[in-house]
mmCIF file of C-alpha atoms in Angstrom:
data_model
loop_
_atom_site.group_PDB
_atom_site.id
_atom_site.type_symbol
_atom_site.label_atom_id
_atom_site.label_comp_id
_atom_site.label_asym_id
_atom_site.label_seq_id
_atom_site.Cartn_x
_atom_site.Cartn_y
_atom_site.Cartn_z
ATOM 1 C CA MET A 1 84.279 -21.714 -51.997
ATOM 2 C CA PHE A 2 87.334 -20.071 -49.797
ATOM 3 C CA ASN A 3 91.206 -20.088 -49.552
ATOM 4 C CA PRO A 4 92.043 -21.350 -45.975
ATOM 5 C CA GLN A 5 95.794 -19.012 -47.411
ATOM 6 C CA ALA A 6 93.778 -15.871 -47.358
ATOM 7 C CA LYS A 7 95.171 -13.059 -45.477
ATOM 8 C CA LEU A 8 92.992 -11.035 -43.394
ATOM 9 C CA GLN A 9 94.046 -7.761 -42.029
ATOM 10 C CA ILE A 10 92.515 -5.287 -39.060
ATOM 11 C CA ILE A 11 91.356 -1.852 -40.562
ATOM 12 C CA ASN A 12 90.735 0.020 -36.879
ATOM 13 C CA PHE A 13 89.029 3.825 -38.838
ATOM 14 C CA ASP A 14 89.068 5.142 -35.042
ATOM 15 C CA ASP A 15 88.581 3.291 -31.474
ATOM 16 C CA GLN A 16 84.953 2.378 -32.791
ATOM 17 C CA HIS A 17 84.318 1.965 -36.452
ATOM 18 C CA LYS A 18 86.902 -1.241 -37.802
ATOM 19 C CA CYS A 19 86.799 -3.116 -41.185
ATOM 20 C CA LEU A 20 88.009 -6.929 -41.072
ATOM 21 C CA VAL A 21 90.127 -7.092 -44.896
ATOM 22 C CA VAL A 22 90.819 -10.570 -46.522
ATOM 23 C CA ASP A 23 92.964 -10.797 -49.769
ATOM 24 C CA GLU A 24 92.987 -13.257 -51.904
ATOM 25 C CA ALA A 25 89.765 -14.771 -50.580
ATOM 26 C CA LEU A 26 88.782 -17.482 -53.178
ATOM 27 C CA LEU A 27 90.299 -19.887 -54.788
ATOM 28 C CA ASN A 28 88.688 -19.760 -57.626
ATOM 29 C CA PRO A 29 86.869 -16.587 -58.195
ATOM 30 C CA GLU A 30 86.967 -16.283 -61.878
ATOM 31 C CA LEU A 31 84.502 -18.485 -62.033
ATOM 32 C CA TRP A 32 82.408 -16.205 -60.011
ATOM 33 C CA VAL A 33 82.840 -13.856 -62.693
ATOM 34 C CA LYS A 34 81.109 -16.636 -64.943
ATOM 35 C CA GLN A 35 78.405 -17.416 -62.779
ATOM 36 C CA ALA A 36 77.262 -13.175 -63.051
ATOM 37 C CA ILE A 37 77.892 -13.744 -67.281
ATOM 38 C CA LEU A 38 75.619 -17.118 -67.927
ATOM 39 C CA TYR A 39 72.503 -15.740 -65.205
ATOM 40 C CA HIS A 40 73.055 -12.110 -66.092
ATOM 41 C CA ASP A 41 69.396 -11.404 -67.574
ATOM 42 C CA LYS A 42 68.162 -12.834 -64.171
ATOM 43 C CA PHE A 43 69.695 -9.665 -61.901
ATOM 44 C CA THR A 44 66.803 -7.665 -60.956
ATOM 45 C CA ASN A 45 66.083 -3.506 -59.601
ATOM 46 C CA LEU A 46 64.457 -3.844 -56.341
ATOM 47 C CA PRO A 47 63.003 -0.887 -55.612
ATOM 48 C CA GLY A 48 62.728 1.272 -52.566
ATOM 49 C CA ASN A 49 66.832 -0.410 -52.104
ATOM 50 C CA ALA A 50 69.306 1.288 -50.510
ATOM 51 C CA TYR A 51 71.510 0.028 -53.442
ATOM 52 C CA PRO A 52 71.530 1.244 -56.631
ATOM 53 C CA GLY A 53 71.377 -1.117 -59.367
ATOM 54 C CA ILE A 54 70.990 -4.437 -59.776
ATOM 55 C CA GLU A 55 71.378 -7.566 -57.577
ATOM 56 C CA LEU A 56 70.730 -11.031 -57.916
ATOM 57 C CA ARG A 57 70.195 -13.410 -54.804
ATOM 58 C CA MET A 58 72.419 -16.363 -53.832
ATOM 59 C CA THR A 59 71.243 -19.776 -52.848
ATOM 60 C CA ASP A 60 71.363 -20.479 -48.962
ATOM 61 C CA ASP A 61 74.128 -23.077 -48.870
ATOM 62 C CA ILE A 62 76.507 -20.292 -50.935
ATOM 63 C CA THR A 63 74.937 -17.759 -48.262
ATOM 64 C CA LYS A 64 76.213 -20.777 -45.000
ATOM 65 C CA SER A 65 79.730 -21.045 -46.569
ATOM 66 C CA ILE A 66 80.281 -17.005 -46.389
ATOM 67 C CA MET A 67 78.950 -17.561 -42.963
ATOM 68 C CA ASP A 68 81.031 -19.892 -41.959
ATOM 69 C CA PHE A 69 83.784 -18.369 -43.083
ATOM 70 C CA ILE A 70 83.442 -15.565 -41.243
ATOM 71 C CA ARG A 71 82.115 -16.650 -38.304
ATOM 72 C CA ILE A 72 85.727 -16.707 -36.210
ATOM 73 C CA PRO A 73 86.685 -13.440 -36.855
ATOM 74 C CA ALA A 74 83.217 -12.335 -35.973
ATOM 75 C CA LYS A 75 83.762 -13.402 -32.671
ATOM 76 C CA GLN A 76 86.735 -12.260 -32.399
ATOM 77 C CA TYR A 77 86.557 -8.942 -33.807
ATOM 78 C CA LEU A 78 82.877 -8.063 -34.436
ATOM 79 C CA ASN A 79 81.205 -8.692 -30.718
ATOM 80 C CA THR A 80 78.809 -11.162 -32.630
ATOM 81 C CA ARG A 81 79.049 -15.122 -30.305
ATOM 82 C CA ARG A 82 77.333 -16.949 -33.038
ATOM 83 C CA ILE A 83 75.212 -16.033 -36.519
ATOM 84 C CA LEU A 84 72.029 -17.125 -36.423
ATOM 85 C CA GLU A 85 71.276 -16.467 -39.858
ATOM 86 C CA GLY A 86 71.856 -13.763 -43.039
ATOM 87 C CA TYR A 87 71.807 -13.809 -46.681
ATOM 88 C CA SER A 88 73.979 -12.905 -49.419
ATOM 89 C CA ARG A 89 73.616 -11.638 -53.689
ATOM 90 C CA LEU A 90 75.763 -10.591 -56.738
ATOM 91 C CA SER A 91 75.652 -7.050 -57.455
ATOM 92 C CA MET A 92 76.478 -4.479 -59.554
ATOM 93 C CA VAL A 93 76.140 -0.692 -59.368
ATOM 94 C CA THR A 94 74.216 0.338 -62.489
ATOM 95 C CA LYS A 95 72.277 3.866 -61.634
ATOM 96 C CA SER A 96 73.873 7.333 -63.246
ATOM 97 C CA PRO A 97 73.779 10.135 -60.463
ATOM 98 C CA GLU A 98 70.334 11.376 -61.696
ATOM 99 C CA GLN A 99 68.638 8.217 -61.291
ATOM 100 C CA LEU A 100 69.755 8.620 -57.965
ATOM 101 C CA LEU A 101 66.727 8.677 -55.295
ATOM 102 C CA PRO A 102 67.601 10.686 -52.044
ATOM 103 C CA CYS A 103 68.582 7.343 -49.785
ATOM 104 C CA GLN A 104 70.943 6.085 -52.361
ATOM 105 C CA ARG A 105 73.566 9.715 -52.543
ATOM 106 C CA VAL A 106 74.152 9.014 -48.383
ATOM 107 C CA CYS A 107 75.328 6.788 -46.710
ATOM 108 C CA HIS A 108 73.663 3.913 -44.506
ATOM 109 C CA ARG A 109 74.129 1.145 -42.200
ATOM 110 C CA ASP A 110 72.067 -2.491 -42.972
ATOM 111 C CA ARG A 111 69.230 -1.799 -40.524
ATOM 112 C CA LEU A 112 67.598 0.931 -39.198
ATOM 113 C CA THR A 113 66.631 -0.678 -35.736
ATOM 114 C CA LEU A 114 68.991 -3.475 -33.846
ATOM 115 C CA ILE A 115 67.339 -5.782 -31.386
ATOM 116 C CA THR A 116 68.870 -5.851 -28.157
ATOM 117 C CA GLY A 117 71.538 -8.442 -27.808
ATOM 118 C CA GLN A 118 72.111 -8.643 -31.364
ATOM 119 C CA THR A 119 74.404 -7.559 -34.097
ATOM 120 C CA VAL A 120 74.490 -7.432 -37.484
ATOM 121 C CA ILE A 121 77.561 -7.856 -39.835
ATOM 122 C CA ALA A 122 77.457 -6.857 -44.079
ATOM 123 C CA SER A 123 80.571 -8.500 -46.321
ATOM 124 C CA VAL A 124 81.202 -7.232 -49.224
ATOM 125 C CA LEU A 125 83.634 -9.648 -51.565
ATOM 126 C CA TYR A 126 84.852 -6.941 -54.826
ATOM 127 C CA LEU A 127 85.310 -9.290 -58.138
ATOM 128 C CA PHE A 128 86.877 -6.907 -60.880
ATOM 129 C CA LYS A 129 89.385 -6.095 -61.779
ATOM 130 C CA ASN A 130 89.925 -2.667 -62.437
ATOM 131 C CA PRO A 131 90.154 -0.128 -58.640
ATOM 132 C CA ALA A 132 88.915 2.841 -60.364
ATOM 133 C CA LEU A 133 85.108 0.695 -59.864
ATOM 134 C CA GLY A 134 85.291 1.915 -56.183
ATOM 135 C CA GLY A 135 85.777 0.495 -53.254
ATOM 136 C CA THR A 136 84.059 1.448 -49.686
ATOM 137 C CA HIS A 137 83.763 4.440 -47.688
ATOM 138 C CA PHE A 138 82.616 4.264 -43.778
ATOM 139 C CA PHE A 139 81.127 7.649 -41.658
ATOM 140 C CA LYS A 140 80.169 8.910 -38.297
ATOM 141 C CA PRO A 141 77.150 9.840 -37.712
ATOM 142 C CA LEU A 142 78.198 14.346 -36.735
ATOM 143 C CA LYS A 143 74.776 14.860 -35.466
ATOM 144 C CA SER A 144 73.196 13.602 -32.184
ATOM 145 C CA LYS A 145 71.381 10.280 -32.467
ATOM 146 C CA PHE A 146 67.473 11.595 -32.844
ATOM 147 C CA VAL A 147 68.829 14.111 -35.656
ATOM 148 C CA THR A 148 70.610 11.303 -37.501
ATOM 149 C CA ASP A 149 67.729 9.389 -37.853
ATOM 150 C CA LEU A 150 65.085 12.068 -38.658
ATOM 151 C CA PHE A 151 67.496 12.238 -41.309
ATOM 152 C CA VAL A 152 68.143 8.857 -42.529
ATOM 153 C CA GLN A 153 63.864 8.666 -42.822
ATOM 154 C CA SER A 154 63.603 11.570 -44.429
ATOM 155 C CA SER A 155 66.746 9.968 -47.153
ATOM 156 C CA ILE A 156 63.319 7.477 -47.359
ATOM 157 C CA MET A 157 60.590 9.177 -47.571
ATOM 158 C CA MET A 158 60.732 12.086 -49.256
ATOM 159 C CA SER A 159 60.798 12.707 -52.481
ATOM 160 C CA SER A 160 64.089 13.664 -55.197
ATOM 161 C CA GLU A 161 63.095 17.351 -55.526
ATOM 162 C CA ASP A 162 61.666 18.277 -51.368
ATOM 163 C CA PHE A 163 65.172 15.989 -50.202
ATOM 164 C CA GLU A 164 67.036 18.335 -52.350
ATOM 165 C CA GLN A 165 65.417 21.380 -50.821
ATOM 166 C CA LYS A 166 64.958 20.926 -47.309
ATOM 167 C CA PHE A 167 68.735 19.266 -47.493
ATOM 168 C CA ALA A 168 70.886 20.668 -50.338
ATOM 169 C CA ILE A 169 71.892 17.176 -51.370
ATOM 170 C CA LYS A 170 71.939 16.738 -55.045
ATOM 171 C CA PRO A 171 71.571 12.909 -57.179
ATOM 172 C CA ALA A 172 75.293 12.130 -56.732
ATOM 173 C CA TYR A 173 76.874 9.601 -54.964
ATOM 174 C CA MET A 174 78.474 10.024 -51.165
ATOM 175 C CA THR A 175 82.239 10.513 -51.259
ATOM 176 C CA GLN A 176 82.852 12.334 -48.721
ATOM 177 C CA SER A 177 81.580 13.989 -46.305
ATOM 178 C CA ASN A 178 78.679 16.967 -45.268
ATOM 179 C CA GLU A 179 76.904 18.415 -42.854
ATOM 180 C CA PHE A 180 75.205 15.159 -41.118
ATOM 181 C CA PHE A 181 78.516 12.987 -41.644
ATOM 182 C CA GLU A 182 82.506 12.390 -41.634
ATOM 183 C CA LEU A 183 84.561 10.105 -43.992
ATOM 184 C CA ILE A 184 86.842 8.318 -41.504
ATOM 185 C CA GLY A 185 88.230 5.477 -43.660
ATOM 186 C CA THR A 186 88.416 4.002 -47.366
ATOM 187 C CA ILE A 187 88.629 0.310 -48.547
ATOM 188 C CA PRO A 188 89.775 0.421 -51.824
ATOM 189 C CA ALA A 189 88.653 -1.710 -54.031
ATOM 190 C CA LYS A 190 91.668 -5.349 -55.012
ATOM 191 C CA TRP A 191 90.598 -7.678 -57.302
ATOM 192 C CA ASN A 192 89.642 -10.727 -55.178
ATOM 193 C CA ARG A 193 89.282 -8.744 -52.040
ATOM 194 C CA LEU A 194 86.535 -9.818 -49.136
ATOM 195 C CA ILE A 195 85.762 -7.576 -45.990
ATOM 196 C CA PHE A 196 82.749 -7.293 -43.878
ATOM 197 C CA TYR A 197 82.090 -4.960 -40.317
ATOM 198 C CA ASP A 198 79.199 -4.349 -38.227
ATOM 199 C CA GLY A 199 76.475 -3.930 -40.579
ATOM 200 C CA MET A 200 75.685 -0.786 -38.109
ATOM 201 C CA GLN A 201 78.423 1.546 -39.238
ATOM 202 C CA PHE A 202 77.042 3.969 -41.847
ATOM 203 C CA HIS A 203 78.574 3.121 -45.365
ATOM 204 C CA SER A 204 79.202 3.775 -48.812
ATOM 205 C CA GLY A 205 80.658 2.287 -52.114
ATOM 206 C CA ASP A 206 82.680 4.687 -53.285
ATOM 207 C CA ILE A 207 81.865 5.159 -56.761
ATOM 208 C CA GLN A 208 84.138 8.369 -58.134
ATOM 209 C CA TYR A 209 83.242 7.477 -61.518
ATOM 210 C CA PRO A 210 79.822 7.120 -61.758
ATOM 211 C CA GLU A 211 79.982 6.850 -65.813
ATOM 212 C CA LEU A 212 81.745 3.218 -65.254
ATOM 213 C CA MET A 213 79.583 1.448 -63.971
ATOM 214 C CA SER A 214 78.073 -1.144 -65.986
ATOM 215 C CA SER A 215 75.371 -3.822 -66.378
ATOM 216 C CA ASN A 216 78.068 -6.263 -67.964
ATOM 217 C CA PRO A 217 79.692 -8.831 -65.841
ATOM 218 C CA GLU A 218 83.138 -8.462 -67.861
ATOM 219 C CA LEU A 219 83.060 -4.263 -67.113
ATOM 220 C CA GLY A 220 81.223 -3.453 -64.132
ATOM 221 C CA ARG A 221 81.349 -3.014 -60.445
ATOM 222 C CA LEU A 222 80.428 -7.326 -59.787
ATOM 223 C CA THR A 223 80.600 -7.883 -56.037
ATOM 224 C CA LEU A 224 79.360 -10.335 -53.269
ATOM 225 C CA ASN A 225 77.146 -9.212 -50.777
ATOM 226 C CA GLY A 226 76.666 -10.615 -47.930
ATOM 227 C CA PHE A 227 73.604 -9.714 -44.618
ATOM 228 C CA PHE A 228 73.949 -11.447 -41.683
ATOM 229 C CA THR A 229 71.878 -11.225 -38.268
ATOM 230 C CA GLY A 230 74.437 -12.243 -35.117
ATOM 231 C CA ARG A 231 73.615 -12.889 -31.324
ATOM 232 C CA ALA A 232 76.347 -10.730 -29.368
ATOM 233 C CA THR A 233 79.325 -11.305 -27.319
ATOM 234 C CA ILE A 234 77.891 -9.792 -24.142
ATOM 235 C CA ASP A 235 73.649 -9.117 -24.048
#
């Protein structure tokens, strides 16, 4: 599945936030697009999910292969002594801005809370050739932890109308800084590029052209996403 000659680089956004980028990650990335086409009718939209599109859960052996691939870099760069568990999915952004829930209009973390001594690692593999479909943005909070957590909870619990009225955040993909978060870096999309990072970093898709989003795996923003829980290097 993975290319033993893949090229890895570390992108540091600041002294606390980073992203690991692996180019030419897969040996045969085209096969994944073919599989997405074959199983297109199995993709589903999960209600209330922070992801603004459709998904297809992957098998445990696929998840394990991703875990095995990122195990050593995660230990070296992401404070993860051992990966404990995870899951993976094929995903496609499909929602128009007007359809976005409040939690889909702002950046997010892949866990709301974290058990002491554990880490969260997220990965995204870009399986499309049009870079205009967008890579991934990274943000840091501008408010205190209390205010930030309250804002995140509001984006989950409030109706679209109430959220827009209270925070003046209209239905749109988040592509720049706002009152609560500063944009600190962007990883551009590239065919067969894999990125992985601390899932507790705030992040969002760089969806500059929502009109290009499609549910067609040959045209849309097809990605393979992974989410993993690990044991921290220092408990």
